[in-house]
Amino acid sequence: MIWLAVDMIVAAVVIGLLVNTPAAYKPSPIDPAAYEPGQVHPYLTRLSSDFYNGAQMQEPFDFVVDQDRFNQAIADWFEQANDVSLYCPAVVFQGGSAVFMATADLKGFEFIVTIAVEPRIDAQGMMSLHVNKVKVGSMALTPIARLIAGQMYGQRVAEGLIDADHWRAKLAAGLLGAETFDPVIKAEDKKVRVQAVSADRGKLVVRFAPTR
Protein backbone atom coordinates (compact mmCIF):
# COMPACT_ATOMS: atom_id res chain seq x y z
CA MET A 1 0.00 0.00 0.00
CA ILE A 2 2.93 2.37 0.65
CA TRP A 3 4.09 2.17 -2.97
CA LEU A 4 0.55 2.96 -4.12
CA ALA A 5 0.43 6.03 -1.89
CA VAL A 6 3.82 7.17 -3.16
CA ASP A 7 2.73 6.71 -6.78
CA MET A 8 -0.44 8.71 -6.12
CA ILE A 9 1.56 11.54 -4.53
CA VAL A 10 4.01 11.58 -7.44
CA ALA A 11 1.14 11.60 -9.94
CA ALA A 12 -0.52 14.48 -8.08
CA VAL A 13 2.73 16.47 -8.08
CA VAL A 14 3.27 15.85 -11.82
CA ILE A 15 -0.29 16.86 -12.67
CA GLY A 16 0.10 19.96 -10.50
CA LEU A 17 3.28 20.90 -12.36
CA LEU A 18 1.65 20.31 -15.74
CA VAL A 19 -1.44 22.43 -15.07
CA ASN A 20 0.47 25.28 -13.44
CA THR A 21 0.03 28.63 -15.23
CA PRO A 22 3.20 30.77 -15.51
CA ALA A 23 2.83 34.24 -13.99
CA ALA A 24 4.08 35.83 -17.23
CA TYR A 25 1.37 34.18 -19.32
CA LYS A 26 -1.08 36.99 -20.09
CA PRO A 27 -2.59 36.53 -23.56
CA SER A 28 -4.35 39.52 -25.08
CA PRO A 29 -8.12 39.31 -25.50
CA ILE A 30 -9.40 39.09 -29.06
CA ASP A 31 -10.73 42.44 -30.29
CA PRO A 32 -13.30 41.74 -33.06
CA ALA A 33 -13.44 45.46 -33.92
CA ALA A 34 -9.70 45.67 -34.68
CA TYR A 35 -10.06 44.21 -38.19
CA GLU A 36 -12.38 42.19 -40.40
CA PRO A 37 -12.37 38.37 -40.11
CA GLY A 38 -10.00 36.81 -42.62
CA GLN A 39 -7.86 39.94 -42.88
CA VAL A 40 -4.32 40.38 -41.61
CA HIS A 41 -4.09 42.41 -38.41
CA PRO A 42 -3.04 46.03 -39.14
CA TYR A 43 0.01 45.76 -36.88
CA LEU A 44 1.34 42.74 -38.78
CA THR A 45 0.79 44.64 -42.02
CA ARG A 46 2.75 47.54 -40.59
CA LEU A 47 5.62 45.28 -39.55
CA SER A 48 5.77 43.81 -43.04
CA SER A 49 5.81 47.31 -44.52
CA ASP A 50 8.50 48.48 -42.09
CA PHE A 51 10.77 45.61 -43.08
CA TYR A 52 10.18 46.01 -46.81
CA ASN A 53 10.73 49.78 -46.77
CA GLY A 54 13.84 49.43 -44.64
CA ALA A 55 15.30 46.82 -46.97
CA GLN A 56 14.59 48.92 -50.04
CA MET A 57 16.48 51.92 -48.63
CA GLN A 58 19.69 49.85 -48.58
CA GLU A 59 20.86 51.49 -45.38
CA PRO A 60 21.18 49.99 -41.88
CA PHE A 61 17.87 50.08 -40.00
CA ASP A 62 16.24 48.80 -36.80
CA PHE A 63 13.20 46.56 -37.10
CA VAL A 64 11.23 46.97 -33.86
CA VAL A 65 8.46 44.69 -32.58
CA ASP A 66 6.38 45.91 -29.64
CA GLN A 67 5.36 43.09 -27.32
CA ASP A 68 1.89 44.36 -26.40
CA ARG A 69 0.88 45.29 -29.94
CA PHE A 70 2.24 42.00 -31.31
CA ASN A 71 0.25 40.02 -28.75
CA GLN A 72 -2.89 41.89 -29.77
CA ALA A 73 -2.17 41.03 -33.40
CA ILE A 74 -1.81 37.29 -32.77
CA ALA A 75 -4.59 36.97 -30.19
CA ASP A 76 -6.79 34.85 -32.48
CA TRP A 77 -3.96 32.54 -33.60
CA PHE A 78 -4.94 28.87 -33.63
CA GLU A 79 -2.99 25.79 -34.68
CA GLN A 80 -4.15 22.19 -34.91
CA ALA A 81 -1.72 19.26 -35.17
CA ASN A 82 -3.10 15.74 -34.83
CA ASP A 83 -4.82 15.63 -31.42
CA VAL A 84 -3.22 18.81 -30.06
CA SER A 85 -4.67 22.33 -30.43
CA LEU A 86 -2.67 25.46 -29.64
CA TYR A 87 -4.34 28.81 -28.98
CA CYS A 88 -4.31 31.96 -26.82
CA PRO A 89 -0.65 32.78 -27.57
CA ALA A 90 1.45 35.30 -25.67
CA VAL A 91 4.98 36.49 -26.39
CA VAL A 92 7.34 38.09 -23.87
CA PHE A 93 10.57 39.85 -24.83
CA GLN A 94 12.85 39.86 -21.81
CA GLY A 95 16.40 39.12 -20.71
CA GLY A 96 17.67 38.63 -24.25
CA SER A 97 15.10 35.96 -25.10
CA ALA A 98 11.79 35.76 -26.91
CA VAL A 99 9.44 33.66 -24.79
CA PHE A 100 6.46 32.10 -26.55
CA MET A 101 3.55 30.74 -24.50
CA ALA A 102 0.25 29.22 -25.55
CA THR A 103 -2.55 27.05 -24.24
CA ALA A 104 -2.40 23.48 -25.52
CA ASP A 105 -5.43 21.21 -25.54
CA LEU A 106 -4.85 17.46 -25.74
CA LYS A 107 -8.18 15.65 -25.90
CA GLY A 108 -9.76 18.06 -23.41
CA PHE A 109 -6.75 18.35 -21.10
CA GLU A 110 -5.41 21.92 -21.09
CA PHE A 111 -1.91 23.04 -20.13
CA ILE A 112 0.43 25.94 -20.87
CA VAL A 113 3.42 25.39 -23.17
CA THR A 114 6.41 27.73 -22.83
CA ILE A 115 9.37 27.99 -25.25
CA ALA A 116 12.17 30.53 -24.74
CA VAL A 117 14.58 31.28 -27.59
CA GLU A 118 17.77 33.34 -27.36
CA PRO A 119 19.12 34.63 -30.72
CA ARG A 120 22.90 34.87 -31.00
CA ILE A 121 25.29 36.34 -33.59
CA ASP A 122 28.86 35.05 -33.58
CA ALA A 123 32.09 36.83 -34.59
CA GLN A 124 31.69 35.63 -38.20
CA GLY A 125 28.19 37.08 -38.45
CA MET A 126 26.50 33.67 -38.35
CA MET A 127 23.29 33.35 -36.36
CA SER A 128 22.01 30.68 -34.01
CA LEU A 129 18.79 30.33 -32.05
CA HIS A 130 19.37 28.77 -28.65
CA VAL A 131 16.29 27.11 -27.13
CA ASN A 132 17.01 27.68 -23.46
CA LYS A 133 13.63 26.68 -22.06
CA VAL A 134 10.80 24.30 -22.95
CA LYS A 135 8.15 23.82 -20.30
CA VAL A 136 4.73 22.26 -19.90
CA GLY A 137 3.17 24.07 -17.00
CA SER A 138 6.16 24.46 -14.70
CA MET A 139 7.77 21.15 -15.71
CA ALA A 140 11.00 21.63 -17.69
CA LEU A 141 11.35 19.40 -20.77
CA THR A 142 14.06 21.30 -22.66
CA PRO A 143 16.57 18.51 -23.53
CA ILE A 144 13.87 15.98 -24.46
CA ALA A 145 11.85 18.45 -26.53
CA ARG A 146 14.93 19.71 -28.39
CA LEU A 147 16.05 16.14 -29.18
CA ILE A 148 12.65 14.95 -30.44
CA ALA A 149 11.96 18.09 -32.51
CA GLY A 150 15.45 17.99 -34.01
CA GLN A 151 15.04 14.35 -35.02
CA MET A 152 11.64 15.06 -36.61
CA TYR A 153 13.06 18.00 -38.55
CA GLY A 154 16.04 15.95 -39.76
CA GLN A 155 13.71 13.21 -40.96
CA ARG A 156 11.59 15.68 -42.92
CA VAL A 157 14.68 17.11 -44.62
CA ALA A 158 15.93 13.60 -45.46
CA GLU A 159 12.55 12.74 -46.98
CA GLY A 160 12.65 15.85 -49.15
CA LEU A 161 9.62 17.41 -47.45
CA ILE A 162 11.55 20.60 -46.60
CA ASP A 163 13.80 22.74 -48.82
CA ALA A 164 16.90 22.95 -46.61
CA ASP A 165 18.21 25.96 -48.58
CA HIS A 166 15.16 28.16 -47.93
CA TRP A 167 15.79 30.82 -45.29
CA ARG A 168 12.80 29.62 -43.24
CA ALA A 169 14.23 26.10 -43.23
CA LYS A 170 17.59 27.49 -42.09
CA LEU A 171 15.78 29.32 -39.30
CA ALA A 172 14.08 26.09 -38.24
CA ALA A 173 17.39 24.21 -38.40
CA GLY A 174 19.00 26.81 -36.16
CA LEU A 175 16.09 26.60 -33.76
CA LEU A 176 15.87 22.82 -33.56
CA GLY A 177 19.44 21.76 -34.09
CA ALA A 178 21.38 24.65 -32.56
CA GLU A 179 23.03 25.10 -35.96
CA THR A 180 24.43 28.40 -37.17
CA PHE A 181 23.15 29.90 -40.40
CA ASP A 182 23.74 32.95 -42.56
CA PRO A 183 20.98 35.42 -41.50
CA VAL A 184 20.33 36.97 -44.92
CA ILE A 185 16.74 37.76 -45.94
CA LYS A 186 15.62 38.82 -49.40
CA ALA A 187 13.00 41.51 -50.05
CA GLU A 188 12.35 41.34 -53.79
CA ASP A 189 15.59 42.49 -55.44
CA LYS A 190 17.26 43.60 -52.19
CA LYS A 191 19.00 41.58 -49.48
CA VAL A 192 19.61 42.45 -45.84
CA ARG A 193 21.60 40.75 -43.12
CA VAL A 194 20.82 40.52 -39.41
CA GLN A 195 23.65 42.24 -37.54
CA ALA A 196 22.26 42.21 -34.00
CA VAL A 197 19.19 41.18 -32.05
CA SER A 198 17.99 42.33 -28.65
CA ALA A 199 14.92 41.23 -26.73
CA ASP A 200 14.21 43.06 -23.51
CA ARG A 201 11.65 45.23 -21.72
CA GLY A 202 8.84 44.34 -24.10
CA LYS A 203 10.74 45.14 -27.29
CA LEU A 204 12.36 42.97 -29.95
CA VAL A 205 14.90 44.98 -31.96
CA VAL A 206 16.59 43.48 -35.01
CA ARG A 207 19.40 45.44 -36.63
CA PHE A 208 19.55 44.92 -40.40
CA ALA A 209 22.21 46.05 -42.87
CA PRO A 210 22.23 45.79 -46.69
CA THR A 211 24.25 42.98 -48.24
CA ARG A 212 24.82 41.30 -51.60
XYZ file of C-alpha atoms in Angstrom:
212
model
C 0.000 0.000 0.000
C 2.935 2.370 0.647
C 4.092 2.172 -2.971
C 0.555 2.961 -4.122
C 0.431 6.032 -1.891
C 3.824 7.168 -3.160
C 2.727 6.710 -6.784
C -0.436 8.706 -6.120
C 1.564 11.540 -4.533
C 4.014 11.582 -7.441
C 1.136 11.601 -9.938
C -0.524 14.483 -8.082
C 2.726 16.469 -8.082
C 3.270 15.849 -11.816
C -0.289 16.863 -12.665
C 0.099 19.959 -10.501
C 3.280 20.901 -12.362
C 1.650 20.307 -15.741
C -1.440 22.425 -15.073
C 0.468 25.285 -13.438
C 0.028 28.630 -15.228
C 3.195 30.771 -15.513
C 2.833 34.241 -13.987
C 4.080 35.831 -17.226
C 1.369 34.179 -19.318
C -1.082 36.985 -20.091
C -2.586 36.529 -23.564
C -4.355 39.516 -25.079
C -8.122 39.307 -25.496
C -9.399 39.089 -29.063
C -10.731 42.444 -30.292
C -13.302 41.740 -33.062
C -13.441 45.458 -33.922
C -9.698 45.670 -34.683
C -10.064 44.213 -38.188
C -12.384 42.189 -40.404
C -12.375 38.370 -40.110
C -10.002 36.810 -42.617
C -7.865 39.938 -42.885
C -4.322 40.382 -41.609
C -4.090 42.406 -38.410
C -3.040 46.034 -39.145
C 0.006 45.760 -36.878
C 1.341 42.737 -38.776
C 0.785 44.638 -42.018
C 2.745 47.543 -40.587
C 5.622 45.283 -39.547
C 5.768 43.811 -43.037
C 5.810 47.307 -44.521
C 8.498 48.481 -42.086
C 10.768 45.612 -43.075
C 10.178 46.008 -46.807
C 10.726 49.776 -46.768
C 13.838 49.431 -44.640
C 15.301 46.816 -46.965
C 14.592 48.917 -50.045
C 16.482 51.923 -48.628
C 19.687 49.850 -48.579
C 20.863 51.492 -45.376
C 21.177 49.995 -41.877
C 17.872 50.081 -39.999
C 16.241 48.801 -36.802
C 13.196 46.563 -37.097
C 11.234 46.966 -33.860
C 8.456 44.690 -32.580
C 6.379 45.909 -29.637
C 5.363 43.089 -27.315
C 1.888 44.360 -26.398
C 0.884 45.291 -29.945
C 2.238 42.004 -31.309
C 0.251 40.024 -28.749
C -2.890 41.888 -29.767
C -2.165 41.032 -33.397
C -1.806 37.289 -32.767
C -4.590 36.966 -30.185
C -6.787 34.852 -32.481
C -3.956 32.536 -33.605
C -4.940 28.868 -33.627
C -2.993 25.787 -34.682
C -4.148 22.188 -34.908
C -1.720 19.258 -35.174
C -3.100 15.745 -34.829
C -4.818 15.631 -31.415
C -3.216 18.813 -30.065
C -4.666 22.327 -30.428
C -2.666 25.464 -29.638
C -4.338 28.809 -28.984
C -4.307 31.964 -26.824
C -0.648 32.782 -27.567
C 1.447 35.303 -25.671
C 4.982 36.492 -26.387
C 7.339 38.091 -23.866
C 10.571 39.849 -24.829
C 12.851 39.865 -21.807
C 16.397 39.118 -20.714
C 17.674 38.625 -24.254
C 15.104 35.958 -25.100
C 11.787 35.764 -26.915
C 9.442 33.658 -24.789
C 6.457 32.098 -26.553
C 3.555 30.737 -24.500
C 0.254 29.216 -25.546
C -2.547 27.051 -24.239
C -2.402 23.477 -25.522
C -5.427 21.207 -25.543
C -4.846 17.462 -25.743
C -8.176 15.651 -25.901
C -9.756 18.057 -23.409
C -6.752 18.354 -21.098
C -5.409 21.923 -21.087
C -1.910 23.036 -20.133
C 0.426 25.936 -20.874
C 3.423 25.391 -23.166
C 6.415 27.734 -22.834
C 9.366 27.991 -25.252
C 12.173 30.525 -24.736
C 14.582 31.282 -27.589
C 17.770 33.338 -27.361
C 19.123 34.629 -30.717
C 22.901 34.867 -31.004
C 25.291 36.338 -33.593
C 28.860 35.049 -33.579
C 32.089 36.833 -34.594
C 31.692 35.635 -38.197
C 28.186 37.080 -38.452
C 26.501 33.674 -38.349
C 23.291 33.350 -36.363
C 22.011 30.677 -34.012
C 18.787 30.331 -32.051
C 19.366 28.771 -28.651
C 16.290 27.115 -27.132
C 17.007 27.684 -23.456
C 13.631 26.676 -22.060
C 10.802 24.300 -22.954
C 8.150 23.817 -20.299
C 4.729 22.265 -19.903
C 3.167 24.072 -17.000
C 6.158 24.457 -14.699
C 7.772 21.148 -15.713
C 11.000 21.634 -17.688
C 11.350 19.403 -20.766
C 14.060 21.297 -22.663
C 16.570 18.509 -23.535
C 13.870 15.979 -24.458
C 11.847 18.454 -26.526
C 14.932 19.708 -28.393
C 16.048 16.140 -29.185
C 12.646 14.955 -30.438
C 11.963 18.093 -32.508
C 15.451 17.986 -34.011
C 15.041 14.347 -35.023
C 11.644 15.058 -36.613
C 13.055 18.003 -38.554
C 16.039 15.947 -39.763
C 13.711 13.209 -40.956
C 11.585 15.680 -42.922
C 14.681 17.112 -44.615
C 15.932 13.600 -45.459
C 12.550 12.739 -46.976
C 12.654 15.852 -49.149
C 9.624 17.411 -47.451
C 11.552 20.602 -46.604
C 13.798 22.735 -48.818
C 16.903 22.951 -46.615
C 18.211 25.955 -48.578
C 15.158 28.157 -47.927
C 15.787 30.824 -45.287
C 12.799 29.617 -43.237
C 14.227 26.097 -43.227
C 17.589 27.490 -42.091
C 15.780 29.321 -39.301
C 14.082 26.092 -38.242
C 17.392 24.213 -38.397
C 19.004 26.809 -36.165
C 16.089 26.601 -33.758
C 15.867 22.819 -33.561
C 19.441 21.756 -34.094
C 21.385 24.650 -32.557
C 23.032 25.100 -35.963
C 24.426 28.405 -37.170
C 23.148 29.905 -40.403
C 23.738 32.954 -42.557
C 20.978 35.423 -41.505
C 20.330 36.968 -44.925
C 16.744 37.765 -45.941
C 15.615 38.820 -49.399
C 13.002 41.511 -50.045
C 12.345 41.343 -53.792
C 15.592 42.490 -55.442
C 17.264 43.603 -52.189
C 19.003 41.581 -49.480
C 19.609 42.452 -45.843
C 21.603 40.748 -43.124
C 20.825 40.522 -39.415
C 23.652 42.244 -37.539
C 22.263 42.211 -34.002
C 19.190 41.177 -32.053
C 17.991 42.335 -28.651
C 14.916 41.235 -26.733
C 14.211 43.061 -23.507
C 11.650 45.226 -21.719
C 8.838 44.338 -24.100
C 10.741 45.144 -27.294
C 12.364 42.970 -29.946
C 14.899 44.984 -31.960
C 16.593 43.476 -35.007
C 19.401 45.439 -36.626
C 19.554 44.917 -40.398
C 22.205 46.054 -42.869
C 22.232 45.788 -46.686
C 24.253 42.980 -48.243
C 24.817 41.304 -51.597
